[in-house]
CSV table of C-alpha atoms in Angstrom, one decimal:
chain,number,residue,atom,x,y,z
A,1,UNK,CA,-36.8,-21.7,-9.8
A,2,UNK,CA,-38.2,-21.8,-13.2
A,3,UNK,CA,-36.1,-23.5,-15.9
A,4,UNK,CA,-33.0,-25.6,-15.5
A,5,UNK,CA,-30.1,-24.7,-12.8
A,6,UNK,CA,-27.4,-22.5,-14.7
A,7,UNK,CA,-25.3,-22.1,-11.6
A,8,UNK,CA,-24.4,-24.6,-8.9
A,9,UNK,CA,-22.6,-23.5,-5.8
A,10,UNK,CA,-22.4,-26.7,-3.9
A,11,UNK,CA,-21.0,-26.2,0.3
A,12,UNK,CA,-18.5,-23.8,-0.5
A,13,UNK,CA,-15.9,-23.1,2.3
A,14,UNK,CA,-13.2,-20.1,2.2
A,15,UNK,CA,-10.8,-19.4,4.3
A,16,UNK,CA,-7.8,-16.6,4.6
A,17,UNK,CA,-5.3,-18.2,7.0
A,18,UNK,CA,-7.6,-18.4,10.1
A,19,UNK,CA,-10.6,-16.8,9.1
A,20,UNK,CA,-13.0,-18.3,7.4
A,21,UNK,CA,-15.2,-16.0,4.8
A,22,UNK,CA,-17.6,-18.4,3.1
A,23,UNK,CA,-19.1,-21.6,4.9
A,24,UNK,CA,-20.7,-24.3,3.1
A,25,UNK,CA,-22.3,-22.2,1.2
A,26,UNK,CA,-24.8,-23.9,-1.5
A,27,UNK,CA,-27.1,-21.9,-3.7
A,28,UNK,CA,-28.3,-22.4,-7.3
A,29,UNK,CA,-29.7,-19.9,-10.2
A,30,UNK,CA,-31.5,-20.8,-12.8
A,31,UNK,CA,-31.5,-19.8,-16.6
A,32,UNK,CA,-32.7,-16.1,-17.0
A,33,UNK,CA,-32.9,-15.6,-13.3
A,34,UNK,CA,-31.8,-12.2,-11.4
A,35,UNK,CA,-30.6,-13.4,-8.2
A,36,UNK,CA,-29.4,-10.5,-5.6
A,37,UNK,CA,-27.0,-11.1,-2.8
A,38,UNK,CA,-27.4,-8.7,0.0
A,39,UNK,CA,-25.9,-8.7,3.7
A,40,UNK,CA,-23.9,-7.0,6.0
A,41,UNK,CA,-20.3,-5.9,5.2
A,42,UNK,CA,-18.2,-8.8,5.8
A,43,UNK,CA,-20.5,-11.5,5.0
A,44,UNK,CA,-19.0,-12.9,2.0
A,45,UNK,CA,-20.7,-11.7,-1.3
A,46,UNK,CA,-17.7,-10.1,-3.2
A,47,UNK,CA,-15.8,-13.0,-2.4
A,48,UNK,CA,-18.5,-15.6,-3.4
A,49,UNK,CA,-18.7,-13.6,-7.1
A,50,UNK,CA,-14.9,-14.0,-7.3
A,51,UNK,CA,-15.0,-17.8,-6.6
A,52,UNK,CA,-18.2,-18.1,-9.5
A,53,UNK,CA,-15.7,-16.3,-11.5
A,54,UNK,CA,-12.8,-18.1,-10.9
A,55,UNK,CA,-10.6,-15.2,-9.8
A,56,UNK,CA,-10.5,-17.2,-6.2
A,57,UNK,CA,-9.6,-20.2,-5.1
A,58,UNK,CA,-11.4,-21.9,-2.2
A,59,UNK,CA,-10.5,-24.9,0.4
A,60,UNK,CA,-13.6,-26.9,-0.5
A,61,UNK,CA,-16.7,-27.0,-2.2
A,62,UNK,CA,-17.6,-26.7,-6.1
A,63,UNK,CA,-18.7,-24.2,-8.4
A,64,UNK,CA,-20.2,-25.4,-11.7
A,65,UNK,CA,-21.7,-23.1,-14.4
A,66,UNK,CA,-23.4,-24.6,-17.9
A,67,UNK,CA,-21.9,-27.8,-16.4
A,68,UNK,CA,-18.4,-26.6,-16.4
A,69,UNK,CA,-16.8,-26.9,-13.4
A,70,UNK,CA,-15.1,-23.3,-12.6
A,71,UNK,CA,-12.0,-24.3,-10.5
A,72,UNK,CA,-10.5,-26.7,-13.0
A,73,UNK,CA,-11.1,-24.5,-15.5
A,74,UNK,CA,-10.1,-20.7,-13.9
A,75,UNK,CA,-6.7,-21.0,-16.2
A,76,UNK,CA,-8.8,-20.7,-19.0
A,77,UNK,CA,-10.0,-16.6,-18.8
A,78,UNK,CA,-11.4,-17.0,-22.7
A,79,UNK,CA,-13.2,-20.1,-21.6
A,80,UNK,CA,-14.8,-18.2,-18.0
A,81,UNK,CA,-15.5,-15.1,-20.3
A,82,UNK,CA,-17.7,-17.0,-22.7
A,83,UNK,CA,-19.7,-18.6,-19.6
A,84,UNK,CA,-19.3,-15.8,-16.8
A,85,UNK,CA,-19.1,-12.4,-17.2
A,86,UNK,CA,-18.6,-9.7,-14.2
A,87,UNK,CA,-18.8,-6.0,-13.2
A,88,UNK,CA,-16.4,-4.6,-10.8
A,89,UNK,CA,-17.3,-1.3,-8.2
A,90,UNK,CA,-14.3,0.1,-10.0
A,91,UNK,CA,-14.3,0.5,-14.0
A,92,UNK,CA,-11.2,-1.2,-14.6
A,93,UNK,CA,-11.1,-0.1,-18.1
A,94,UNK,CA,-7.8,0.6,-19.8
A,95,UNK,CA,-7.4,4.1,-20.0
A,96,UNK,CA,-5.1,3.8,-23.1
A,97,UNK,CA,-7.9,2.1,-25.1
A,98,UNK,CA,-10.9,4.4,-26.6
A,99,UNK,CA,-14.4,3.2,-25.3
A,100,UNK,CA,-14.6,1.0,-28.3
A,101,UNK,CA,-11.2,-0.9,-28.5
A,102,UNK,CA,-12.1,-1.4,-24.7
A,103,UNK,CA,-15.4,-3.3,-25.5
A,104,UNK,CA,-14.0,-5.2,-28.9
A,105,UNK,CA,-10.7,-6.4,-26.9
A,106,UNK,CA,-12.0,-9.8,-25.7
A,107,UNK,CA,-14.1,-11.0,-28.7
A,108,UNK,CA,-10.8,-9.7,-30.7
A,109,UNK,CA,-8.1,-11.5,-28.4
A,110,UNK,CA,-9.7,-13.9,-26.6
A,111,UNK,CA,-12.4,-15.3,-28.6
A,112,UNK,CA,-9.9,-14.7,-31.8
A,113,UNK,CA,-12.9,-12.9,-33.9
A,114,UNK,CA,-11.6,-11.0,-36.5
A,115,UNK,CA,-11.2,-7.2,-36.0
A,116,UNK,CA,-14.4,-5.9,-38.2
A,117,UNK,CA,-16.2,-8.4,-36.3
A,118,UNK,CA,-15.0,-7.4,-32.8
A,119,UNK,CA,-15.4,-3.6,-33.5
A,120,UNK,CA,-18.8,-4.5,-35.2
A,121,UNK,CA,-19.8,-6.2,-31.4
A,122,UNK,CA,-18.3,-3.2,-29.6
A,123,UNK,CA,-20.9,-0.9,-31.6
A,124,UNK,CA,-24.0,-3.1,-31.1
A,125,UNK,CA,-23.6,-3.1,-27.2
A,126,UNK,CA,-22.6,0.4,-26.9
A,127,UNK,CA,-25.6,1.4,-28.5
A,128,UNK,CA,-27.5,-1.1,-26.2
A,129,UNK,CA,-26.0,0.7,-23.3
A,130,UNK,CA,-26.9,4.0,-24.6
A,131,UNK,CA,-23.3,5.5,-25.5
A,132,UNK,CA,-23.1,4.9,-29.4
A,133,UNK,CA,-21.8,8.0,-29.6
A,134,UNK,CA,-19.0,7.8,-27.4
A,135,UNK,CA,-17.0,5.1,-29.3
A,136,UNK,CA,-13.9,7.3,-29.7
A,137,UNK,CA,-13.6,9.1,-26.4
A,138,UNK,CA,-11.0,7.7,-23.7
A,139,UNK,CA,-12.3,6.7,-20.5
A,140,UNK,CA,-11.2,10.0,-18.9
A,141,UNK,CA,-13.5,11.5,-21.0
A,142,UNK,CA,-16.6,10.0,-20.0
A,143,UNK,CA,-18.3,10.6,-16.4
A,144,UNK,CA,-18.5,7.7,-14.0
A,145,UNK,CA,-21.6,6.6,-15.2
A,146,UNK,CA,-20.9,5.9,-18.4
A,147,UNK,CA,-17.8,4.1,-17.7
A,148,UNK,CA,-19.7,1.3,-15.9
A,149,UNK,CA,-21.7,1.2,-18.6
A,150,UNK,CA,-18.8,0.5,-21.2
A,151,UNK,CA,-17.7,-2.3,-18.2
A,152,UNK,CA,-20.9,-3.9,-18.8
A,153,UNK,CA,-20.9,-3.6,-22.5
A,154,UNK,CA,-17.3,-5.2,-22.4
A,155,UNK,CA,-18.1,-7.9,-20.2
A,156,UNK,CA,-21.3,-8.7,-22.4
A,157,UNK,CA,-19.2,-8.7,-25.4
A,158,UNK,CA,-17.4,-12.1,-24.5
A,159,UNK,CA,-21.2,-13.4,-25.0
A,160,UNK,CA,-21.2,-15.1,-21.6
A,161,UNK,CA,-24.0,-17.5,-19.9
A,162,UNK,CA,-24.4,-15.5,-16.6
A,163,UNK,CA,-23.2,-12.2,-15.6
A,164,UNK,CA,-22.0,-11.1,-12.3
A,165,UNK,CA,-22.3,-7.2,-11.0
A,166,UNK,CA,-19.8,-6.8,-8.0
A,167,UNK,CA,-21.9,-3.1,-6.6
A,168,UNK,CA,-21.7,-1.7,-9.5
A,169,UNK,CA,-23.1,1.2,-8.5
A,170,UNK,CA,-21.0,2.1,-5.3
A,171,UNK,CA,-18.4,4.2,-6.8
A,172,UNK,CA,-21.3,6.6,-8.3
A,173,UNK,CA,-22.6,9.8,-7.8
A,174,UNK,CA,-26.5,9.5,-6.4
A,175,UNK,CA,-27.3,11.0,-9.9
A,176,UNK,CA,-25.6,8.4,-12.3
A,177,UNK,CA,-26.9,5.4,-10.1
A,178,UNK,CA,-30.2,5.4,-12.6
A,179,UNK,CA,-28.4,5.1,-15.3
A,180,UNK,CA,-26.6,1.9,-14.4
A,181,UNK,CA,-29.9,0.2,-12.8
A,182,UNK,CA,-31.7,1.0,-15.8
A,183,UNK,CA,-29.2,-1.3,-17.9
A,184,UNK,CA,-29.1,-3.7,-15.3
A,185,UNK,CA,-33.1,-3.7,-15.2
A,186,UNK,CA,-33.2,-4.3,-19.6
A,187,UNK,CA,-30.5,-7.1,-18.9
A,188,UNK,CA,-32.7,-8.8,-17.1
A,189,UNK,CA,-36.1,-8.2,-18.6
A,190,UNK,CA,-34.0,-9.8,-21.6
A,191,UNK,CA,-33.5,-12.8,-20.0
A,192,UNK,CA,-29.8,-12.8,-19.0
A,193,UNK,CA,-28.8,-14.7,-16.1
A,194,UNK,CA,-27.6,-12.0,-13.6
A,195,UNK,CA,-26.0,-12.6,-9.7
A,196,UNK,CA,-25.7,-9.5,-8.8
A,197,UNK,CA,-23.9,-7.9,-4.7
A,198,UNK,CA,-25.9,-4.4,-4.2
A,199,UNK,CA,-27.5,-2.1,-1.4
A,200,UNK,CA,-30.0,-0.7,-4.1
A,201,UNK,CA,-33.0,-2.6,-2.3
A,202,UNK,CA,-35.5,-0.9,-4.6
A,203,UNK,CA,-33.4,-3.0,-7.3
A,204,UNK,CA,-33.5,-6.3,-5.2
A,205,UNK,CA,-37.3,-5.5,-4.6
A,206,UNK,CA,-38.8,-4.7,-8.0
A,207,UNK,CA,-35.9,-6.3,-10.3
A,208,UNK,CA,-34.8,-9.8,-8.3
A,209,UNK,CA,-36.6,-13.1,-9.0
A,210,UNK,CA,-34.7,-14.6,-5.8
A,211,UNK,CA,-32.9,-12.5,-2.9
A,212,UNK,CA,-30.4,-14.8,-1.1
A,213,UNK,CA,-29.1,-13.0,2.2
A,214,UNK,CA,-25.8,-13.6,3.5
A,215,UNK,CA,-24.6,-13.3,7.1
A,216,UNK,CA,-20.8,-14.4,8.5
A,217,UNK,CA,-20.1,-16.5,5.6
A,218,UNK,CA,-23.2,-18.6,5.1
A,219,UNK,CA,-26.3,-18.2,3.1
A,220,UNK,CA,-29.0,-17.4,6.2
A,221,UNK,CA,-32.0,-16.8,4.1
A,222,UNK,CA,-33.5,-17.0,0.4
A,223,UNK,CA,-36.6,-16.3,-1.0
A,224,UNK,CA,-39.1,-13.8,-3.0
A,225,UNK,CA,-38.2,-10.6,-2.6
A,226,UNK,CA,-41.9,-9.7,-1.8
A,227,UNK,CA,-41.4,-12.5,1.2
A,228,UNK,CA,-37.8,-11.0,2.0
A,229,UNK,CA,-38.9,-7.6,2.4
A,230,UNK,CA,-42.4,-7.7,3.9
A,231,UNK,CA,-41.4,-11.1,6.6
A,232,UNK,CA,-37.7,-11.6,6.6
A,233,UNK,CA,-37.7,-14.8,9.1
A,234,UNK,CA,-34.3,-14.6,10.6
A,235,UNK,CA,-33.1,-12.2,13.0
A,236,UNK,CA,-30.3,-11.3,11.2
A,237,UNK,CA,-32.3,-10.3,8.4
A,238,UNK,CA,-34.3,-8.2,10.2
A,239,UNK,CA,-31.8,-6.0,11.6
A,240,UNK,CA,-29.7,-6.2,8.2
A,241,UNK,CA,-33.4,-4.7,6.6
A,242,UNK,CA,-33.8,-2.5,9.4
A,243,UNK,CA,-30.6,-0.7,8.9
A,244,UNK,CA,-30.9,-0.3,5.0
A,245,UNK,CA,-34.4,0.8,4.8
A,246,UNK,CA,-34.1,3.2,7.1
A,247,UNK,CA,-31.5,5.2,5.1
């Protein structure tokens, strides 16, 4: 990894009454770094974003990001905006709120800026997302697309340190998927710190700096993504590669 660790995940262990979801697992990410977790179903990703983000507790382990540790702070949602900010498969926008009010919300509420200010946020990003001119429409009004695109212009508006994409692009039509990526893929050529859960393997492959496969709850493999794809070196990563390359 180049540059100092922005993320520490340090043997975290999960478990829903008898089951355990995540086990020991222990990864870092470094500033300006697009890490990609990918892995069967099941193995733990989705949950492992919720834990970074503090919308999870876990039995053991500890999550620090910018030095802060996550689990004694997760009651403070203004403080984990400002240092982690995350994309959801669904939009989760409120549908009472026009596309702008949706985006200037947290800077307005949580991060007390004033409105002008908040609204004056709202505009930058949705022009950087490429919907400047839908800053009055309701989310109803806008195609799935383009409401994940407002989600990450809402989650970048609380100015965090690392942002976290849940598959962003699996509740998408094959024909707004580019549209997403293609934000995702400025993000990082910007230098934001991204995690991100996704089956877009042509993403992992030509956008990642790091892949980190997950299998059952612990992290099995890690590496380039040209090393990933061309020699995985477990077997659960071949058949994991097998599966999604073929479709």
């Amino acid at each position: 990894m180049s540059g100092s660790a922005l993320v520490h995940v340090s043997d975290v262990c999960k478990r829903y009454r008898s089951q355990e979801v995540l086990t020991g697992v222990s990864f870092q990410v470094a500033r300006g770094e697009c890490v990609v977790l990918c892995g069967p179903s099941g193995s733990g990703k989705s949950t492992l974003l919720r834990c970074i983000n503090g919308l999870e507790d876990w039995n053991s382990g500890e999550v620090t990001v910018d030095g802060v540790d996550i689990a004694a702070n997760a009651h403070r949602r203004g403080h984990i905006g400002q240092l982690v900010g995350m994309v959801f498969q669904d939009f989760n926008l409120f549908p009472h709120l026009t596309v702008l009010d949706n985006v200037a919300l947290g800077p307005r509420v949580l991060l007390k800026e004033p409105s002008t200010k908040a609204s004056a946020i709202g505009h930058e990003l949705l022009e950087r997302v490429g919907l400047s001119g839908h800053t009055h429409k309701y989310p109803h009004e806008l195609s799935g697309g383009q409401q994940q695109r407002v989600a990450i212009a809402r989650a970048l508006a609380m100015r965090p340190k690392v942002m976290l994409f849940d598959e962003p692009t699996s509740a998408l039509d094959p024909e707004m998927v580019k549209e997403v990526l293609d934000v995702m893929r400025e993000l990082a050529a910007s230098g934001m710190t991204m995690i991100c859960v996704t089956h877009e393997m042509g993403f992992a492959r030509n956008v990642a700096d790091r892949v980190v496969f997950l299998t059952d709850g612990c992290v099995c493999e890690t590496g380039q993504p040209s090393d990933f794809f061309s020699c995985p070196t477990t077997p659960q990563a071949v058949k994991f590669l097998s599966h999604v390359l073929a479709r």
